[in-house]
Coordinates of C-alpha atoms and ligand atoms in Angstrom, one line a residue:
X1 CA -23.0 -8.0 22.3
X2 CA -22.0 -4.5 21.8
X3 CA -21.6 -2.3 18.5
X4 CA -18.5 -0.7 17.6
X5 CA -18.5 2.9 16.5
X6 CA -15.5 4.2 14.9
X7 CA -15.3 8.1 15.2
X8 CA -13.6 10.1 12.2
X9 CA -12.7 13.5 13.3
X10 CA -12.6 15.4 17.1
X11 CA -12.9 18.6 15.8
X12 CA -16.0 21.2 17.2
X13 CA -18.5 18.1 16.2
X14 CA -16.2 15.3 16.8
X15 CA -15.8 16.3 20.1
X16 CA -19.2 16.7 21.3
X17 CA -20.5 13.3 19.6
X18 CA -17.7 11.4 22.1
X19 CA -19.2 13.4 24.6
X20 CA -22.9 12.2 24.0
X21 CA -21.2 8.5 23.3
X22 CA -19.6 9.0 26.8
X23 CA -22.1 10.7 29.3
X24 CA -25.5 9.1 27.5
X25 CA -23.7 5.3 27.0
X26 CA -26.3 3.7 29.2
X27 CA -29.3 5.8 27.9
X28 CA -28.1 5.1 24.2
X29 CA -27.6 1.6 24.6
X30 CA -31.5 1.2 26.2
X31 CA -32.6 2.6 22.9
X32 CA -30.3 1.1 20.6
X33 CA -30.9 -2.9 22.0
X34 CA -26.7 -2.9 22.5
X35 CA -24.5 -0.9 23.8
X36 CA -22.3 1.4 21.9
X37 CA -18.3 0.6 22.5
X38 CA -16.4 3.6 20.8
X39 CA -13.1 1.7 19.7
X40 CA -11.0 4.9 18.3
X41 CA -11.0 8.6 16.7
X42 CA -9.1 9.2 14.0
X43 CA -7.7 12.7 14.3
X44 CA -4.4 14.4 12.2
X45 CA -2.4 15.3 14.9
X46 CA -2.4 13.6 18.1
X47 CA -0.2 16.2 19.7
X48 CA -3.3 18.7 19.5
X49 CA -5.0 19.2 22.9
X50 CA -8.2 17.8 23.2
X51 CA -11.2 18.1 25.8
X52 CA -11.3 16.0 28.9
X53 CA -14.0 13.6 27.6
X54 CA -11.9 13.1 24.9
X55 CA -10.0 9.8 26.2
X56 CA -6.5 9.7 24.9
X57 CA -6.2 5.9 24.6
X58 CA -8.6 6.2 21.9
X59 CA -6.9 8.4 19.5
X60 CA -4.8 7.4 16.1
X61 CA -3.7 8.8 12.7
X62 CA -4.3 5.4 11.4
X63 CA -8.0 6.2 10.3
X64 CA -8.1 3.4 7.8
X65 CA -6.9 0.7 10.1
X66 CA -9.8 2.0 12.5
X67 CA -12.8 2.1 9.9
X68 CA -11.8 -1.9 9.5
X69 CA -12.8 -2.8 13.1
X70 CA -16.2 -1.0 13.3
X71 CA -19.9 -2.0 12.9
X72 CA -20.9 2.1 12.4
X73 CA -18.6 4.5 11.4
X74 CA -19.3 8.1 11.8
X75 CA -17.0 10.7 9.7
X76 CA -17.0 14.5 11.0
X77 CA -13.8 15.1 9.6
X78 CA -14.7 17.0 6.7
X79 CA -13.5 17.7 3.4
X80 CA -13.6 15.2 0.3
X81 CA -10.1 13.4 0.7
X82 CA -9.4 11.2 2.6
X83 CA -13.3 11.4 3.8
X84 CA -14.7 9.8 0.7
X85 CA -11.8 6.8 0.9
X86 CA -12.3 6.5 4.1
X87 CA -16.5 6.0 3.9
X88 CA -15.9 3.6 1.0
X89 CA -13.8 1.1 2.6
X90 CA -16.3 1.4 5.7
X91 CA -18.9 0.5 3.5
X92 CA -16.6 -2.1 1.5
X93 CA -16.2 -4.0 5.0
X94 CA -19.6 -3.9 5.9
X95 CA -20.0 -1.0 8.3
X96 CA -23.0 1.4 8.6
X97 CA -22.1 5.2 8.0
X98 CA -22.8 8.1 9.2
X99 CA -21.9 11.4 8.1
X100 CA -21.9 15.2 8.2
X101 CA -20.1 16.0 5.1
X102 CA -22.1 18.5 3.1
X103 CA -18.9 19.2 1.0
X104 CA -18.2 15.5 0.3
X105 CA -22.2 14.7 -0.3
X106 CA -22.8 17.7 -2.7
X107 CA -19.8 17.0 -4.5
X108 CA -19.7 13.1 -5.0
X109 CA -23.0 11.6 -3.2
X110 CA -23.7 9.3 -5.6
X111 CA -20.7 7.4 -5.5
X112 CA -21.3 6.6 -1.9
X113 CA -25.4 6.1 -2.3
X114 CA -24.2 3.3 -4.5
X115 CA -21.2 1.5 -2.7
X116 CA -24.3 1.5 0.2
X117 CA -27.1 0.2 -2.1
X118 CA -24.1 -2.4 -3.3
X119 CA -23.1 -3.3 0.2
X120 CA -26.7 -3.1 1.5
X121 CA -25.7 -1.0 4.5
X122 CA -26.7 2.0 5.6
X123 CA -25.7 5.8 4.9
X124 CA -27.2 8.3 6.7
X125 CA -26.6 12.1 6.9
X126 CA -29.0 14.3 9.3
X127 CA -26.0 16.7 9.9
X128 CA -25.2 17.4 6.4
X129 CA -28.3 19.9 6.5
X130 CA -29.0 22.2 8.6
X131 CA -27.3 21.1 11.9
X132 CA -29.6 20.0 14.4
X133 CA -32.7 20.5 12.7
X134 CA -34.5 17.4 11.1
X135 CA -35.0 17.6 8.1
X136 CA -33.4 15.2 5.9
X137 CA -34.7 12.3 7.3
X138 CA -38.8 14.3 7.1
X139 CA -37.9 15.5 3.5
X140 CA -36.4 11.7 3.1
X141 CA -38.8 9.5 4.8
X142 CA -41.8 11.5 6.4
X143 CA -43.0 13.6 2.7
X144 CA -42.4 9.9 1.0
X145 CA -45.6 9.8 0.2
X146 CA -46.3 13.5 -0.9
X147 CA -44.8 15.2 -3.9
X148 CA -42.6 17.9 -3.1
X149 CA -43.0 21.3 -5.1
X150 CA -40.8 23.9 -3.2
X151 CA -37.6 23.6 -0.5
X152 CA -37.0 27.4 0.6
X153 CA -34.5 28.6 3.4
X154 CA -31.8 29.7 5.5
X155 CA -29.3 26.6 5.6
X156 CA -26.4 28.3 6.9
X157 CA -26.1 30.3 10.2
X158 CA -22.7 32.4 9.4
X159 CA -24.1 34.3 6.7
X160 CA -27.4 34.4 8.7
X161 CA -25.2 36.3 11.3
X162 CA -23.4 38.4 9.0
X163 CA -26.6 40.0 7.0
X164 CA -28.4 40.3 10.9
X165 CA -25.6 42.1 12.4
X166 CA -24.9 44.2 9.2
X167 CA -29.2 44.6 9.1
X168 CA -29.8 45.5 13.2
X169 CA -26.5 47.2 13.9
X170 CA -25.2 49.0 10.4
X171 CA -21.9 47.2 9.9
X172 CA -20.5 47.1 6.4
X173 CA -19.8 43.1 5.2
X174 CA -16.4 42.9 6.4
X175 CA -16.7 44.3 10.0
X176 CA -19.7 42.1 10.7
X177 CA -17.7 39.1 9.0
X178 CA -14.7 39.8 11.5
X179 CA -17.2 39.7 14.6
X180 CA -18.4 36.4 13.6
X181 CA -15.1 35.3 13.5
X182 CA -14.4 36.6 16.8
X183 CA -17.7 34.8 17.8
X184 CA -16.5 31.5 16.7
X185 CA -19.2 31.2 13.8
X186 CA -17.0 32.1 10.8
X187 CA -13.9 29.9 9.9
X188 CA -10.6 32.2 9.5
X189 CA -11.2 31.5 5.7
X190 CA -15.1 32.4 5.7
X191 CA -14.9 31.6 1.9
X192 CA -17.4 28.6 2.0
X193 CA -19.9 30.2 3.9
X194 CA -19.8 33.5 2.5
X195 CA -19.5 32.3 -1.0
X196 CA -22.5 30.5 -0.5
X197 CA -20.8 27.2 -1.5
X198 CA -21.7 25.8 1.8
X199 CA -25.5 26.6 1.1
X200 CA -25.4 25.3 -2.2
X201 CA -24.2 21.7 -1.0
X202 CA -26.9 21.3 1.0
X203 CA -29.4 22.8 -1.1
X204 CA -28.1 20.4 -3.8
X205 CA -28.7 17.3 -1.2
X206 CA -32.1 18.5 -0.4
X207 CA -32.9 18.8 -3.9
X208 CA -31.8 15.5 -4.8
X209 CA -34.0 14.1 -2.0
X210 CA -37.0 16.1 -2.5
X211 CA -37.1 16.0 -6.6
X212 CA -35.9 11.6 -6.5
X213 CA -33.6 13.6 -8.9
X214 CA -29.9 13.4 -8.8
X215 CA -28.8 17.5 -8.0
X216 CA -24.9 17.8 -7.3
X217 CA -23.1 21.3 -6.1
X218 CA -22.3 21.6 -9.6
X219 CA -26.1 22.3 -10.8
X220 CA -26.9 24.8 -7.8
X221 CA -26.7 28.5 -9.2
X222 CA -24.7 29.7 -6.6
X223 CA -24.1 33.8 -5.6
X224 CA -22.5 34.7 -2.0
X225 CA -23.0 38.1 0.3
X226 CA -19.8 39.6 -0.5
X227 CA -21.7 41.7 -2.9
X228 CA -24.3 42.7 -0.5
X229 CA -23.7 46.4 0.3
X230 CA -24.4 48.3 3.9
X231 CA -26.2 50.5 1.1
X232 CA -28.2 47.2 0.0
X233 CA -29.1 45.9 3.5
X234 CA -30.4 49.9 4.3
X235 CA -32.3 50.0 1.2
X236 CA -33.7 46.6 1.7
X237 CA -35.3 48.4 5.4
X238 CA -36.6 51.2 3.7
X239 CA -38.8 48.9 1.0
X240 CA -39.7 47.0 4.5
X241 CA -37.6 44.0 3.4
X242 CA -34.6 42.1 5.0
X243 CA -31.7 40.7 3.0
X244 CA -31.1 36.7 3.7
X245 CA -29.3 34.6 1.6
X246 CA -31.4 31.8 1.0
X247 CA -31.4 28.4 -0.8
X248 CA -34.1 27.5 -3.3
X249 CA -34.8 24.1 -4.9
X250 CA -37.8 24.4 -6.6
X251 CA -39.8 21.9 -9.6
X252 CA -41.2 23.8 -12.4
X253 CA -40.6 23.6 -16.2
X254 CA -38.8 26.0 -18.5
X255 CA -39.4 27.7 -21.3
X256 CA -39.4 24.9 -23.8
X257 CA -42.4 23.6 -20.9
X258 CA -40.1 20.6 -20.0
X259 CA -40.3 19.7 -15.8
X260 CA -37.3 19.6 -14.1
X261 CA -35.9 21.2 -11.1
X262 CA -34.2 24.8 -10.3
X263 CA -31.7 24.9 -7.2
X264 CA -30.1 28.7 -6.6
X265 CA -28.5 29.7 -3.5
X266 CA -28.3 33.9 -3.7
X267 CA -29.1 36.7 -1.2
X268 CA -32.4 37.6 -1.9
X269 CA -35.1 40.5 -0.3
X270 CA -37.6 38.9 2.3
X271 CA -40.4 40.6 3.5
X272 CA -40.4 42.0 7.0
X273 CA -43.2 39.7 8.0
X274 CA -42.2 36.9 6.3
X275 CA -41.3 34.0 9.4
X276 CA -38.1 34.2 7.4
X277 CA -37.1 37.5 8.1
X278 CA -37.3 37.1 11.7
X279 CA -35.0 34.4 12.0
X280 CA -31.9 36.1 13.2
X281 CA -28.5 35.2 14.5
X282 CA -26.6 32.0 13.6
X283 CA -30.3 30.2 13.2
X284 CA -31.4 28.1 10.3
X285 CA -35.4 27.8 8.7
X286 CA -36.5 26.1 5.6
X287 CA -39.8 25.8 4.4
X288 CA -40.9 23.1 2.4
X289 CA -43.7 23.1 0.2
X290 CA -45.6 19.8 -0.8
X291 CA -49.0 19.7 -2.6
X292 CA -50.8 17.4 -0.1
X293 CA -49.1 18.2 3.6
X294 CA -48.8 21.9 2.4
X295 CA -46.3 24.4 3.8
X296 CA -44.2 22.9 6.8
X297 CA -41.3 24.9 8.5
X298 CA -38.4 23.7 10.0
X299 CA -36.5 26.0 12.6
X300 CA -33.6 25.3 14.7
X301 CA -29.7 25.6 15.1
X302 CA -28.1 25.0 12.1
X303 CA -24.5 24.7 13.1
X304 CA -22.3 24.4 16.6
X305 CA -20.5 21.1 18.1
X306 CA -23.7 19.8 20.4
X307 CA -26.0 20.6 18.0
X308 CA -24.7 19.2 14.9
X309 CA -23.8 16.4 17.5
X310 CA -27.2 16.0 18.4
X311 CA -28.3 15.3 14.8
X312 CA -25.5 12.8 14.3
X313 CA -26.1 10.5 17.2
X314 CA -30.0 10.4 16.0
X315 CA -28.2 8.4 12.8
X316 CA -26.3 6.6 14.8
X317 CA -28.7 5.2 17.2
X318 CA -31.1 4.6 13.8
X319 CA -28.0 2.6 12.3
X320 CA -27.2 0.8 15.2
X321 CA -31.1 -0.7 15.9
X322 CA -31.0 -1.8 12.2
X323 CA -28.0 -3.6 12.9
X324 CA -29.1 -5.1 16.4
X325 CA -33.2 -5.8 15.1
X326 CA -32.4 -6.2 11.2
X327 CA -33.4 -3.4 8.7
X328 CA -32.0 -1.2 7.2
X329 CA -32.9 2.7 5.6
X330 CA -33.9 4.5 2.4
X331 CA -31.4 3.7 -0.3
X332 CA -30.8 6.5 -2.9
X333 CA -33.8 7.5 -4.8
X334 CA -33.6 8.8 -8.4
X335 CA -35.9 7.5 -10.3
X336 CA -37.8 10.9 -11.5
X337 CA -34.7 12.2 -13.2
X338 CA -35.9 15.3 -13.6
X339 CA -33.9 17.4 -15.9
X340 CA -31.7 20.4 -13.6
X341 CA -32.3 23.5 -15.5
X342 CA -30.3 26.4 -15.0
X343 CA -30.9 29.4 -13.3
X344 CA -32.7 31.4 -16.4
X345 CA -35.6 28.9 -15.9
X346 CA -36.0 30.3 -12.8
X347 CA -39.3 32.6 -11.7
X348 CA -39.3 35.2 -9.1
X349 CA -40.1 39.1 -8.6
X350 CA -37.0 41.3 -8.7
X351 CA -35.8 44.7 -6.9
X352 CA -33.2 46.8 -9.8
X353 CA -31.8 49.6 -8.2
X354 CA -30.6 51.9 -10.8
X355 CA -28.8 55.4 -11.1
X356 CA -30.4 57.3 -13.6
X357 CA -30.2 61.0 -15.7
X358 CA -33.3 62.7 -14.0
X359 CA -35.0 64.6 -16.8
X360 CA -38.2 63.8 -18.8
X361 CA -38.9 60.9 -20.5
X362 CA -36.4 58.3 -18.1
X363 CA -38.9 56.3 -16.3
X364 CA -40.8 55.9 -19.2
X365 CA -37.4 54.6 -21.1
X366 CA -36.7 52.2 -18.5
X367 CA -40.0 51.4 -18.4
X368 CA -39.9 50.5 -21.6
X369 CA -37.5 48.0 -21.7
X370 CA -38.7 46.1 -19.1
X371 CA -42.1 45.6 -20.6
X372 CA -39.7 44.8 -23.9
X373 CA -39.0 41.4 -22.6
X374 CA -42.6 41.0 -21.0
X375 CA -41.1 42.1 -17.1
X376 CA -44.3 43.7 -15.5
X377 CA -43.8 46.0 -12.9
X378 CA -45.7 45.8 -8.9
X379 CA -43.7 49.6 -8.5
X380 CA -41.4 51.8 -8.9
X381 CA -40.1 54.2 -5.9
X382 CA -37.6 57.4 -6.9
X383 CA -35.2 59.4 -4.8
X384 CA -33.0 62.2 -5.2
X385 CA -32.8 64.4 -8.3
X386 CA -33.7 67.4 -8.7
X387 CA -33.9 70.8 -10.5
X388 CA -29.9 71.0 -9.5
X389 CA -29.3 67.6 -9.6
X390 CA -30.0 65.7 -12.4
X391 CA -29.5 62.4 -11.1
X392 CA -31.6 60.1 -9.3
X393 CA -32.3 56.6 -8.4
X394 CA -34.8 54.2 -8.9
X395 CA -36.0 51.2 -6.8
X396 CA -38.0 48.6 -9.8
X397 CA -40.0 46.0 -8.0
X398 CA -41.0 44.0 -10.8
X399 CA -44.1 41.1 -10.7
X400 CA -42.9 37.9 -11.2
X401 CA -40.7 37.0 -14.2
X402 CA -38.5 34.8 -15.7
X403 CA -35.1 34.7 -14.5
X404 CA -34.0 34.7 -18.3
X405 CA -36.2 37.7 -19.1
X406 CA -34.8 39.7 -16.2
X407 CA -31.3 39.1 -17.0
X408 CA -32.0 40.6 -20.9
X409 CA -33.8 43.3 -19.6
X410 CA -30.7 44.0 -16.8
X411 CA -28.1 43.8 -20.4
X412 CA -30.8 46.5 -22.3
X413 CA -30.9 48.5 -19.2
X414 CA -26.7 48.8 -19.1
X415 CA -27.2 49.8 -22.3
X416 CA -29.4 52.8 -22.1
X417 CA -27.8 56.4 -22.1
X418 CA -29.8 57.7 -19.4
X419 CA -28.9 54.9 -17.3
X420 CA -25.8 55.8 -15.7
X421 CA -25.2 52.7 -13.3
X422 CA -26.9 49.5 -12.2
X423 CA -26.5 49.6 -8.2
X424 CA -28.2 46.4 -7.6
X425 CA -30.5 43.6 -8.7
X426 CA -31.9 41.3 -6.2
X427 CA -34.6 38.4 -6.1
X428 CA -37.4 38.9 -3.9
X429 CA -38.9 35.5 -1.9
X430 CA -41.3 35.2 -0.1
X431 CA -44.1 37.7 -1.2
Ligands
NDP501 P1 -13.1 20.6 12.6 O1 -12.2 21.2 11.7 O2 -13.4 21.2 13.9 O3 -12.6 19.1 13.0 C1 -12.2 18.2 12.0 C2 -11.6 17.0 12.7 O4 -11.2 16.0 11.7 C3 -10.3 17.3 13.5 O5 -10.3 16.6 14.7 C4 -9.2 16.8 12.6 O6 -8.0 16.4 13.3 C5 -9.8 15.7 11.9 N1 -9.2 15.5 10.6 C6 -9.2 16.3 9.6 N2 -8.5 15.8 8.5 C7 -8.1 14.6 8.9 C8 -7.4 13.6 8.3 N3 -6.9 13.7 7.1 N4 -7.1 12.4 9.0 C9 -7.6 12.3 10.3 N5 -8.3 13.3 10.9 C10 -8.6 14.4 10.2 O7 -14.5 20.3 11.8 P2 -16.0 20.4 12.3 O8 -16.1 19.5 13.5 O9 -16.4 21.8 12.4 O10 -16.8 19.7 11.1 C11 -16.7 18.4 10.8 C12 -17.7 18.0 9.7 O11 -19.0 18.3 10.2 C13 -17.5 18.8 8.4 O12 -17.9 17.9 7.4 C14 -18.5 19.9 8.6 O13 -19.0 20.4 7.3 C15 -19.7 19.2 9.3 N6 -20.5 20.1 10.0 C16 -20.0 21.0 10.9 C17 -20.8 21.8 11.6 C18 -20.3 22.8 12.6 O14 -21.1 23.6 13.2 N7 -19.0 22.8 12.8 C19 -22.3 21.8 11.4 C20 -22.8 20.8 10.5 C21 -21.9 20.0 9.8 P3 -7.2 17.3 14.3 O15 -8.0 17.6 15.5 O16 -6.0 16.5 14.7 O17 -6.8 18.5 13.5
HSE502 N1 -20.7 26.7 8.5 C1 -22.0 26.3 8.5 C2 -22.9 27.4 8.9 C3 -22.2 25.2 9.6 O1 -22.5 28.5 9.2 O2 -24.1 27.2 8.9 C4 -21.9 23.9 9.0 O3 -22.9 23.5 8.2

């Protein structure tokens, strides 16, 4: 007997998952135990041309009516509505999902986790992270057993383009931004990905998974590149660093000493030789830190239709066996709830790039207040100035602090006379 899949979406992923659903049926079916009918996409406008493995018969607006005839659906659609409706009454009627929602899973995860647990189907979500790469299901299954301490990476490729082209070729933000659109890897509204609130969804599901800890979009201290300066990204070469946004979910306690969890998605300096640094392009790594396995690093394509597609049908052929040989996958677990601090609990080492009045006494004013709020300093580099000009800049590289000491000693420094402007503070990872 075979399984009914009900696709949701034939957009860049949509397309390619018919496609693998198509060209591999036979090859899916010998691994799944059944073969896999496709009974309808659910698109918005049927009008829209689509690609030739994209058979026509198969395509309706009436998503809700298709989600009622299917054993699995799979939603790469997007958004939250009518996404989350849509997976709920799947899961109401019995059917095993499958998504690649970040958006939707960041947002609101919990409610579907527990119409699944309630239904006792499954849910499962490779593609919400990190495109083709596995890693929800080794952070989900494979570490069960290990206690995750750190999650640290690059989790999404358009920004990862954006700060290599501005780093390797010298384009401000907004040029390199319009070549990735011209490249296909930046929406016309790049908002999500350049605001980082694409990396904070996924870095708040890999928190959630890693920490047994419930982490929504809503905890994630989020920052974008927008901010990040051709001036930045050429400073950042001269200090022998690269500028990446990254996404950091990370156990450790605060101040008071209570444990809980940290998640911050920000553009931060990496070291040159860091594996980090080198990843370039539209490409995705993560590391993930666990006290028994140790450091493990996952590298891959993060995004694009037969990638993410790739990752999708890997659920789906999981969903489908459970179906045809009983079974069924991890349910939601949260049963640390560890409290989500925010971002002043935070520890890392920080660059501040200041302007300052070049004439005696300054660096040891500055100096000052950092050591005012306990901020020790690895070094401090000075250009420019003087015995005409009496302005110069310095580059602070402090060792590491608390987030909450920094940002005090960042409000004294804006303070200071000799100060004359704060031209950027960012985190350094990965030292
Ligand atoms: P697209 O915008 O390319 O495709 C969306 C598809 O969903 C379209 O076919 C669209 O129909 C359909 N759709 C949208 N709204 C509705 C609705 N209300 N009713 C019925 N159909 C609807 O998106 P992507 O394929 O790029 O992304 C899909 C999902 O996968 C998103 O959650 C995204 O975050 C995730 N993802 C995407 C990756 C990528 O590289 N693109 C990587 C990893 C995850 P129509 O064609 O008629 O407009
Ligand atoms: N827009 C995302 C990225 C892909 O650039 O990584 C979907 O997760």
């Amino acid at each position: 007997m075979s399984l009914r899949v009900a696709l949701l979406g034939c957009g860049v992923v949509g397309t390619e998952v018919a496609r693998l659903l198509t060209t591999q049926a036979d090859e899916l079916a010998a691994r799944v135990g059944a073969p896999l009918e496709l009974v309808g996409i659910a698109v918005r406008d049927l009008a829209t041309p689509r690609d030739a493995v994209v058979d026509p018969a198969l395509l309706t607006t009436d998503a809700e009516g298709l989600v009622e005839r299917a054993d699995v659906v799979i939603e790469v659609m997007g958004g939250i509505e009518p996404a989350r409706s849509l997976l709920l009454r799947a899961i109401a009627g019995g059917a095993a999902v499958v998504t690649a929602n970040k958006a939707l899973l960041g947002e609101d995860g919990p409610t579907l986790y527990a119409a699944a647990d309630a239904a006792g189907t499954d849910l499962y979500f490779e593609a919400a992270v990190a495109g083709a790469i596995p890693l929800v299901r080794p952070v989900r299954e494979s570490l069960a057993g290990d206690r995750i301490t750190r999650v640290l990476g690059i989790v999404n490729g358009t920004t990862n383009y954006v700060l290599d082209q501005m780093t390797t070729t010298g384009l401000g933000f907004a040029e390199a931004v319009a070549q990735a659109q011209e490249l296909g890897y930046a929406e016309a509204d790049p908002t999500a990905d350049v605001e980082g609130f694409d990396a904070a969804a996924k870095a708040a599901i890999l928190a959630s998974l890693a920490f047994h800890t419930r982490v929504s979009v809503a905890d994630v201290h989020r920052e974008g590149i927008s901010g990040v300066t051709a001036d930045d990204v050429a400073w950042a070469g001269r200090t022998g660093h690269v500028i990446k946004l990254l996404a950091v979910a990370e156990r450790l306690p605060d101040a008071q000493g209570t444990d809980g969890v940290v998640v911050r998605v920000h553009p931060a300096l990496v070291p040159v030789e860091h594996p980090l640094a080198g990843v370039r392009g539209a490409f995705n790594a993560v590391f993930v830190q666990a006290e028994a396995a140790g450091e493990l690093m996952f590298y891959g394509r993060g995004a694009g239709g037969a990638p993410t597609a790739s990752a999708v049908l890997g659920d789906v052929v999981t969903v489908a066996r459970h179906r045809v040989l009983g079974g069924k996958g991890p349910v939601e677990s949260r049963y640390a709830e560890l409290a989500v601090h925010p971002i002043g609990a935070a520890r890392t080492r920080y660059q501040v790039h200041l302007r300052v009045a070049d004439r005696p006494g300054v660096l040891a004013a500055v100096a000052a207040v950092f050591a005012q709020h306990g901020v020790s300093l690895q070094g401090v580099r000075q250009s420019g100035g003087s015995d005409e000009v009496r302005t110069a800049e310095l580059l602070v590289i402090t060792h590491g602090a608390r987030e909450s000491d920094l940002a005090a000693t960042v409000a004294d420094l804006r303070a200071l006379e000799v100060v004359e402007d704060i031209l950027s503070v960012l985190r350094v990872e990965g030292a």
